[in-house]
Amino acid sequence: MTRTRPLPRDDLRALDGYHSPQVEVDTRLNTNESPYAPPAAFVERWLDALRTVEWNRYPDRAATDLRTSLGAFLGQPAGRLLCANGSNEVLQTLLLTYGGAGRRALMFEPTYALHAQIARGTGTDVVAGERRADYAIDPDDAIETMERTRPSVVFVCSPNNPTGTVESRDTVERLADAAANLGTLLVVDEAYGEFAQWSALELVSEDLPLAVVRTYSKVWSLAGVRLGFAVAPTWMIAQLEKVLLPYNLSVPTQVAGAIALDFSSEMEQRVAGLVEERGRLFATLAATDGIEVCPSGANFLMFRVGGDAHELWKRLLARNVLVRDFSSWPRIEGCLRVTVGTPEENDAFLAALDETLPEVVT
Ligand SMILES: *Cc1c(COP(=O)(O)O)cnc(C)c1O
C-alpha cells in the first residue's frame, strides 16, 4: 500500500512561514522588543500571586480581573476588551470572525507582514493598497480602494511597522467613517501606540466599526508572556468571544497583565527614555552620508542605504549587531530597520555602522 500524506488546504500551499531570524548576538535590535526587563518588584508580586493559584482548575474564562483592571487603566468599560495570547491572536480572532473564505482584507503596503499572513491563514483574500511616498496612507486613495474592492476588514498599522509612520487622527476618522458606511471592520494596530503622540483609542465608540489592538509585548516589557488586547464596541467583542477558544488565557498571563498595570509609571519612564534615544538615533542617522532615515513614532527607525543594504546587514551581524533586513521587500528595497535599544546598544549599533557603512556605500 502506498501511503498518502494529508494535503494542507489548497490556498495555504503557496504560504511562506514567518521569517525573522532568532540569532544569538550581543546587540539584538531586530524585533522591537523592550531592551529593559520589567521591574523586579513586578516579577516578585507576580510570582507571589501564582503561589496560591488552584492549578487543577481552568482559568477565569472571562479574564474578569484583567479586563476590569485594564479597562480602568484605559478608561474603557471591561465589555469593550478582548484579551488573547499576544495581539497576533487578537488579530487572528478578528479575521476568523470578520474575514474568512470569500472575504477580503485590505492593508496598505509596506506594513506588518503578519496582517497578510494571518489573513491568509484564515482563508481571507488579501488586497494590497498603496501608500504615499512618505509612507502615510492617502485617505482619498484608501477610501476609493475600499469602495472598489469591498474588503470585510481593513488594517491600519499606526505607528506603522516597519516604516514608523503615524497616521493622522483625520485619516483614521475618515477611514472609520468610510468603514461604517460600507459595513467594513477597521482594525488599527497600535502595537507601538504608546510611543506616538495620539491614539485611536479615543475614537472607539459603540457607533464605529473600529477595533484598536494593543500589546504587552513592547512597552510593557512582556514579550515573553504573550498578551495582547483589542478595544472595540461591546457588540463586536460579543461576536469575537464566540470565536475565541475557551480558557485561551492562562492564569499566569491573566495575573501578569493585571499586576503590570500597577507599574505604569515605570513603563512610562521606559517609554520616555526610548523616545529620547529614538531622537538621538534619528539625528545621528539623518546626519550620516549614505543613509536616509524615516521619521518614526515608534521604538524603531527604518533607513534606506545608498548602497548594498543586505551586505550592510551582514557586516553589522558580523560585528554582533542584529537589525532587521528589509532590503528585498517590495517598496522598501534597500532598507533596514533598527530597534531603539539601551543607550549602550544604540552606541554599539552606531559604532558598527560607522565601520561598515563606508564599505558598502556606492
Ligand atoms: C510587535 C507587533 C505586534 C505584537 O504582536 P504580539 O503578538 O502582541 O507580540 C503586533 N503588531 C505589530 C505591528 C507589531 O509590530
Coordinates of C-alpha atoms and ligand atoms in Angstrom, one line a residue:
M1 CA 0.0 0.0 0.0
T2 CA 1.3 3.4 -0.8
R3 CA 0.8 5.9 1.9
T4 CA -0.6 9.3 1.2
R5 CA 0.2 12.3 3.3
P6 CA -2.7 14.6 4.1
L7 CA -2.5 17.8 2.0
P8 CA -2.9 21.2 3.6
R9 CA -5.7 23.5 2.2
D10 CA -5.0 24.4 -1.5
D11 CA -4.9 28.1 -0.6
L12 CA -2.1 27.5 2.0
R13 CA 0.3 25.8 -0.3
A14 CA 2.0 29.0 -1.5
L15 CA 2.2 30.3 2.0
D16 CA 5.6 31.1 3.5
G17 CA 6.2 30.9 7.2
Y18 CA 7.1 34.0 9.3
H19 CA 10.8 34.8 8.9
S20 CA 12.7 36.8 11.5
P21 CA 15.9 35.1 12.4
Q22 CA 16.5 34.4 16.1
V23 CA 20.2 34.7 16.4
E24 CA 22.4 34.9 19.5
V25 CA 24.2 38.3 19.3
D26 CA 25.4 40.9 21.8
T27 CA 23.2 43.7 20.4
R28 CA 19.8 42.4 19.4
L29 CA 17.9 45.3 17.6
N30 CA 15.7 43.3 15.2
T31 CA 12.3 42.6 16.7
N32 CA 11.3 45.8 18.5
E33 CA 11.1 44.3 22.0
S34 CA 11.8 46.4 25.0
P35 CA 15.5 46.3 25.9
Y36 CA 14.6 46.6 29.5
A37 CA 13.3 43.9 31.9
P38 CA 10.1 44.6 33.7
P39 CA 10.6 45.9 37.3
A40 CA 11.9 43.3 39.8
A41 CA 9.0 44.3 42.1
F42 CA 6.6 43.3 39.4
V43 CA 8.1 39.9 39.0
E44 CA 8.0 39.4 42.8
R45 CA 4.4 40.2 43.0
W46 CA 3.5 38.1 40.0
L47 CA 5.3 35.0 41.4
D48 CA 3.8 35.6 44.8
A49 CA 0.3 35.7 43.3
L50 CA 1.0 32.4 41.5
R51 CA 1.7 30.5 44.8
T52 CA -2.0 30.4 45.8
V53 CA -3.5 29.5 42.4
E54 CA -5.7 26.4 42.1
W55 CA -3.7 24.9 39.3
N56 CA -6.1 22.0 38.8
R57 CA -8.9 24.4 37.8
Y58 CA -9.4 26.2 34.5
P59 CA -8.6 29.9 34.5
D60 CA -11.4 32.5 34.6
R61 CA -12.8 32.3 31.1
A62 CA -13.8 35.9 31.0
A63 CA -10.5 37.1 32.4
T64 CA -12.6 39.4 34.7
D65 CA -9.8 40.8 36.9
L66 CA -7.5 41.5 34.0
R67 CA -10.3 43.1 31.9
T68 CA -11.5 45.2 34.8
S69 CA -8.1 46.5 35.7
L70 CA -7.1 47.1 32.1
G71 CA -10.5 48.8 31.4
A72 CA -9.9 51.1 34.5
F73 CA -6.4 51.9 33.3
L74 CA -7.6 52.8 29.8
G75 CA -10.8 54.5 30.8
Q76 CA -12.9 51.9 29.0
P77 CA -15.6 49.5 30.2
A78 CA -14.4 45.9 30.6
G79 CA -17.1 44.9 28.0
R80 CA -15.0 46.7 25.3
L81 CA -12.0 44.5 25.9
L82 CA -10.9 41.2 24.3
C83 CA -7.6 39.7 25.6
A84 CA -5.6 37.0 23.9
N85 CA -2.2 35.5 23.7
G86 CA -0.4 38.4 22.0
S87 CA -2.0 40.8 19.7
N88 CA -1.4 38.3 16.9
E89 CA -4.1 36.1 18.5
V90 CA -6.3 39.1 18.7
L91 CA -5.8 39.8 15.0
Q92 CA -6.5 36.2 14.2
T93 CA -9.7 36.3 16.1
L94 CA -10.8 39.4 14.3
L95 CA -10.1 37.7 11.0
L96 CA -11.7 34.5 11.9
T97 CA -14.8 36.5 12.9
Y98 CA -15.0 39.1 10.1
G99 CA -12.8 37.6 7.4
G100 CA -12.7 34.0 6.0
A101 CA -13.4 32.3 2.8
G102 CA -14.9 34.6 0.1
R103 CA -14.0 37.7 2.0
R104 CA -11.1 40.2 1.6
A105 CA -8.8 42.0 3.9
L106 CA -7.2 45.3 2.8
M107 CA -3.8 46.5 4.1
F108 CA -1.6 49.3 2.9
E109 CA 1.9 48.1 2.0
P110 CA 4.6 48.1 3.2
T111 CA 3.2 47.2 6.6
Y112 CA 3.3 44.5 9.3
A113 CA 3.7 41.2 7.4
L114 CA 1.5 39.3 9.8
H115 CA -1.6 41.1 8.8
A116 CA -1.5 39.5 5.4
Q117 CA -0.1 36.2 6.8
I118 CA -2.8 35.8 9.4
A119 CA -5.4 36.8 6.9
R120 CA -4.3 34.0 4.5
G121 CA -4.2 31.6 7.4
T122 CA -7.9 32.3 7.9
G123 CA -8.7 31.8 4.2
T124 CA -9.2 35.6 3.8
D125 CA -8.1 37.0 0.4
V126 CA -5.5 39.8 0.7
V127 CA -5.8 43.1 -1.1
A128 CA -2.7 45.3 -1.1
G129 CA -3.3 49.0 -1.0
E130 CA -0.6 51.6 -1.6
R131 CA 0.9 54.4 0.5
R132 CA 2.2 57.9 -0.4
A133 CA 5.9 58.4 -1.0
D134 CA 6.2 59.4 2.7
Y135 CA 4.6 56.1 3.6
A136 CA 1.5 57.7 5.1
I137 CA -1.9 56.5 3.9
D138 CA -3.6 58.8 1.4
P139 CA -7.2 58.8 2.8
D140 CA -8.8 59.6 -0.6
D141 CA -7.0 56.9 -2.3
A142 CA -7.6 54.4 0.6
I143 CA -11.4 55.1 0.6
E144 CA -11.5 54.7 -3.2
T145 CA -9.8 51.3 -2.8
M146 CA -12.2 50.3 -0.1
E147 CA -15.2 51.3 -2.3
R148 CA -13.8 49.4 -5.2
T149 CA -12.6 46.2 -3.5
R150 CA -15.2 46.0 -0.7
P151 CA -13.0 44.4 1.9
S152 CA -14.6 43.0 5.1
V153 CA -11.6 44.0 7.1
V154 CA -9.2 47.0 6.7
F155 CA -5.9 47.1 8.6
V156 CA -4.2 50.3 9.6
C157 CA -0.9 50.0 11.5
S158 CA -0.1 53.2 13.3
P159 CA 2.7 53.7 14.1
N160 CA 3.3 51.6 11.0
N161 CA 5.8 48.7 11.2
P162 CA 8.3 48.8 9.5
T163 CA 8.3 52.5 8.4
G164 CA 7.4 54.1 11.8
T165 CA 4.8 56.3 10.1
V166 CA 2.0 57.6 12.4
E167 CA -1.4 58.2 10.7
S168 CA -3.2 61.5 11.5
R169 CA -6.4 61.5 13.5
D170 CA -8.1 62.9 10.4
T171 CA -7.0 59.9 8.3
V172 CA -8.2 57.4 10.9
E173 CA -11.5 59.2 11.4
R174 CA -12.2 59.3 7.6
L175 CA -11.3 55.6 7.2
A176 CA -13.5 54.7 10.2
D177 CA -16.4 56.7 8.7
A178 CA -15.9 55.1 5.3
A179 CA -15.8 51.7 7.0
A180 CA -19.1 52.4 8.8
N181 CA -20.7 53.3 5.5
L182 CA -19.5 50.1 3.8
G183 CA -20.2 47.7 6.7
T184 CA -16.4 47.1 7.0
L185 CA -14.3 46.4 10.1
L186 CA -11.4 48.9 10.6
V187 CA -8.6 47.5 12.7
V188 CA -6.0 49.9 13.9
D189 CA -2.9 48.0 15.1
E190 CA -1.3 50.2 17.8
A191 CA 1.4 47.8 19.0
Y192 CA 3.6 50.9 19.3
G193 CA 0.8 53.3 20.2
E194 CA 2.4 54.4 23.5
F195 CA 5.4 55.8 21.6
A196 CA 3.2 58.1 19.4
Q197 CA 1.6 61.5 20.0
W198 CA -2.0 60.4 19.8
S199 CA -4.0 57.1 19.9
A200 CA -7.1 55.9 18.1
L201 CA -8.3 54.5 21.4
E202 CA -10.1 57.9 21.9
L203 CA -12.2 57.1 18.8
V204 CA -13.6 53.8 20.0
S205 CA -17.3 54.0 20.4
E206 CA -20.5 51.9 20.0
D207 CA -21.2 53.7 16.7
L208 CA -18.0 52.9 14.8
P209 CA -16.8 49.5 13.5
L210 CA -13.4 50.2 14.9
A211 CA -11.1 47.9 16.8
V212 CA -7.8 49.2 18.3
V213 CA -5.3 46.5 19.0
R214 CA -2.5 46.8 21.6
T215 CA 0.1 44.5 23.1
Y216 CA 2.1 43.9 26.3
S217 CA 5.0 42.8 24.1
K218 CA 6.6 46.1 23.5
V219 CA 6.2 48.9 26.1
W220 CA 5.2 46.6 29.0
S221 CA 8.5 44.6 28.5
L222 CA 6.5 41.4 28.5
A223 CA 7.0 39.8 25.1
G224 CA 7.7 36.5 26.8
V225 CA 4.3 36.4 28.4
R226 CA 2.2 36.7 25.1
L227 CA -0.6 39.1 26.0
G228 CA -2.5 41.5 23.7
F229 CA -5.9 43.0 23.6
A230 CA -8.5 44.8 21.4
V231 CA -10.6 47.8 22.5
A232 CA -13.8 47.7 20.4
P233 CA -17.5 48.3 20.7
T234 CA -19.3 45.8 23.0
W235 CA -21.3 44.4 20.1
M236 CA -18.1 43.5 18.3
I237 CA -16.5 42.0 21.4
A238 CA -19.6 39.8 21.9
Q239 CA -19.0 38.4 18.3
L240 CA -15.3 37.9 18.9
E241 CA -15.9 36.0 22.1
K242 CA -17.9 33.3 20.2
V243 CA -14.8 32.6 18.2
L244 CA -12.1 32.8 20.8
L245 CA -11.1 29.4 22.2
P246 CA -12.5 29.0 25.8
Y247 CA -9.9 29.5 28.6
N248 CA -7.5 30.9 26.0
L249 CA -5.6 32.9 28.6
S250 CA -3.6 31.0 31.2
V251 CA -3.6 32.1 34.8
P252 CA 0.0 33.4 34.7
T253 CA -0.9 35.5 31.7
Q254 CA -4.0 37.0 33.3
V255 CA -2.3 37.7 36.5
A256 CA 0.8 39.3 34.8
G257 CA -1.4 41.6 32.8
A258 CA -3.3 42.9 35.8
I259 CA -0.3 43.4 38.1
A260 CA 1.8 45.0 35.3
L261 CA -0.6 47.9 35.3
D262 CA 0.5 48.8 38.9
F263 CA 3.9 49.6 37.4
S264 CA 2.7 52.0 34.7
S265 CA 4.9 54.9 35.9
E266 CA 7.9 52.7 35.3
M267 CA 6.5 51.8 31.9
E268 CA 6.1 55.5 31.1
Q269 CA 9.7 56.2 32.1
R270 CA 11.0 53.4 29.9
V271 CA 8.9 54.8 27.0
A272 CA 10.2 58.4 27.6
G273 CA 13.8 57.2 27.7
L274 CA 13.3 55.2 24.4
V275 CA 11.7 58.2 22.7
E276 CA 14.7 60.3 23.7
E277 CA 17.1 57.7 22.4
R278 CA 15.0 57.5 19.2
G279 CA 15.6 61.2 18.8
R280 CA 19.3 60.8 19.2
L281 CA 19.5 57.9 16.8
F282 CA 17.4 59.7 14.3
A283 CA 19.6 62.8 14.4
T284 CA 22.7 60.8 14.0
L285 CA 21.4 58.8 11.1
A286 CA 20.0 61.9 9.5
A287 CA 23.4 63.4 9.6
T288 CA 25.1 60.3 8.1
D289 CA 26.1 60.3 4.4
G290 CA 24.7 57.3 2.6
I291 CA 21.7 56.9 4.9
E292 CA 18.2 58.3 4.5
V293 CA 16.1 57.8 7.7
C294 CA 12.3 57.8 8.0
P295 CA 10.6 59.8 10.8
S296 CA 9.2 57.4 13.3
G297 CA 6.6 57.5 16.1
A298 CA 7.6 54.0 17.3
N299 CA 10.6 52.4 19.0
F300 CA 12.4 51.7 15.8
L301 CA 13.8 53.5 12.8
M302 CA 13.7 52.4 9.2
F303 CA 16.5 53.7 7.0
R304 CA 17.5 53.4 3.3
V305 CA 21.1 52.6 2.5
G306 CA 22.7 54.3 -0.5
G307 CA 24.5 51.1 -1.4
D308 CA 24.1 47.3 -0.8
A309 CA 21.8 47.2 2.3
H310 CA 21.8 43.4 2.6
E311 CA 25.6 43.5 2.6
L312 CA 25.5 46.1 5.3
W313 CA 23.1 43.9 7.3
K314 CA 25.6 41.0 7.1
R315 CA 28.5 43.2 8.1
L316 CA 26.6 44.6 11.1
L317 CA 25.8 41.0 12.1
A318 CA 29.4 40.0 11.8
R319 CA 30.1 42.8 14.4
N320 CA 27.5 41.3 16.6
V321 CA 24.7 43.8 15.9
L322 CA 21.4 42.3 14.6
V323 CA 19.0 44.6 12.8
R324 CA 16.1 43.7 10.6
D325 CA 16.7 43.2 6.9
F326 CA 14.0 44.6 4.6
S327 CA 16.4 45.1 1.7
S328 CA 14.5 42.9 -0.7
W329 CA 11.0 43.9 0.4
P330 CA 8.9 45.4 -2.4
R331 CA 8.5 49.2 -2.0
I332 CA 11.3 49.5 0.6
E333 CA 14.2 48.0 -1.3
G334 CA 17.5 48.8 0.3
C335 CA 16.0 49.5 3.7
L336 CA 17.0 48.2 7.2
R337 CA 15.2 48.7 10.4
V338 CA 16.8 49.2 13.8
T339 CA 15.0 48.9 17.1
V340 CA 15.8 51.6 19.7
G341 CA 17.7 49.8 22.4
T342 CA 19.5 51.0 25.6
P343 CA 22.0 53.9 25.1
E344 CA 24.8 51.3 25.1
E345 CA 23.2 49.2 22.5
N346 CA 22.5 52.2 20.3
D347 CA 26.1 53.2 20.7
A348 CA 27.2 49.7 19.6
F349 CA 24.9 49.9 16.6
L350 CA 26.2 53.4 15.6
A351 CA 29.8 52.3 16.1
A352 CA 29.3 49.2 13.9
L353 CA 27.5 51.3 11.3
D354 CA 30.4 53.8 11.3
E355 CA 32.8 51.0 10.5
T356 CA 30.7 49.1 7.9
L357 CA 28.8 51.8 6.0
P358 CA 31.8 53.1 4.0
E359 CA 32.5 49.5 2.8
V360 CA 29.1 49.2 1.2
V361 CA 28.1 52.7 0.1
T362 CA 28.3 53.2 -3.7
Ligands
LIG1 C1 5.2 43.5 17.6 C2 4.0 43.7 16.9 C3 2.8 43.2 17.4 C4 2.9 42.3 18.6 O1 2.4 41.1 18.5 P1 2.2 40.2 19.8 O2 1.6 39.0 19.3 O3 1.4 41.1 20.7 O4 3.6 40.0 20.4 C5 1.6 43.4 16.8 N1 1.5 44.3 15.7 C6 2.6 44.9 15.2 C7 2.5 45.8 14.1 C8 3.9 44.6 15.8 O5 5.0 45.2 15.3

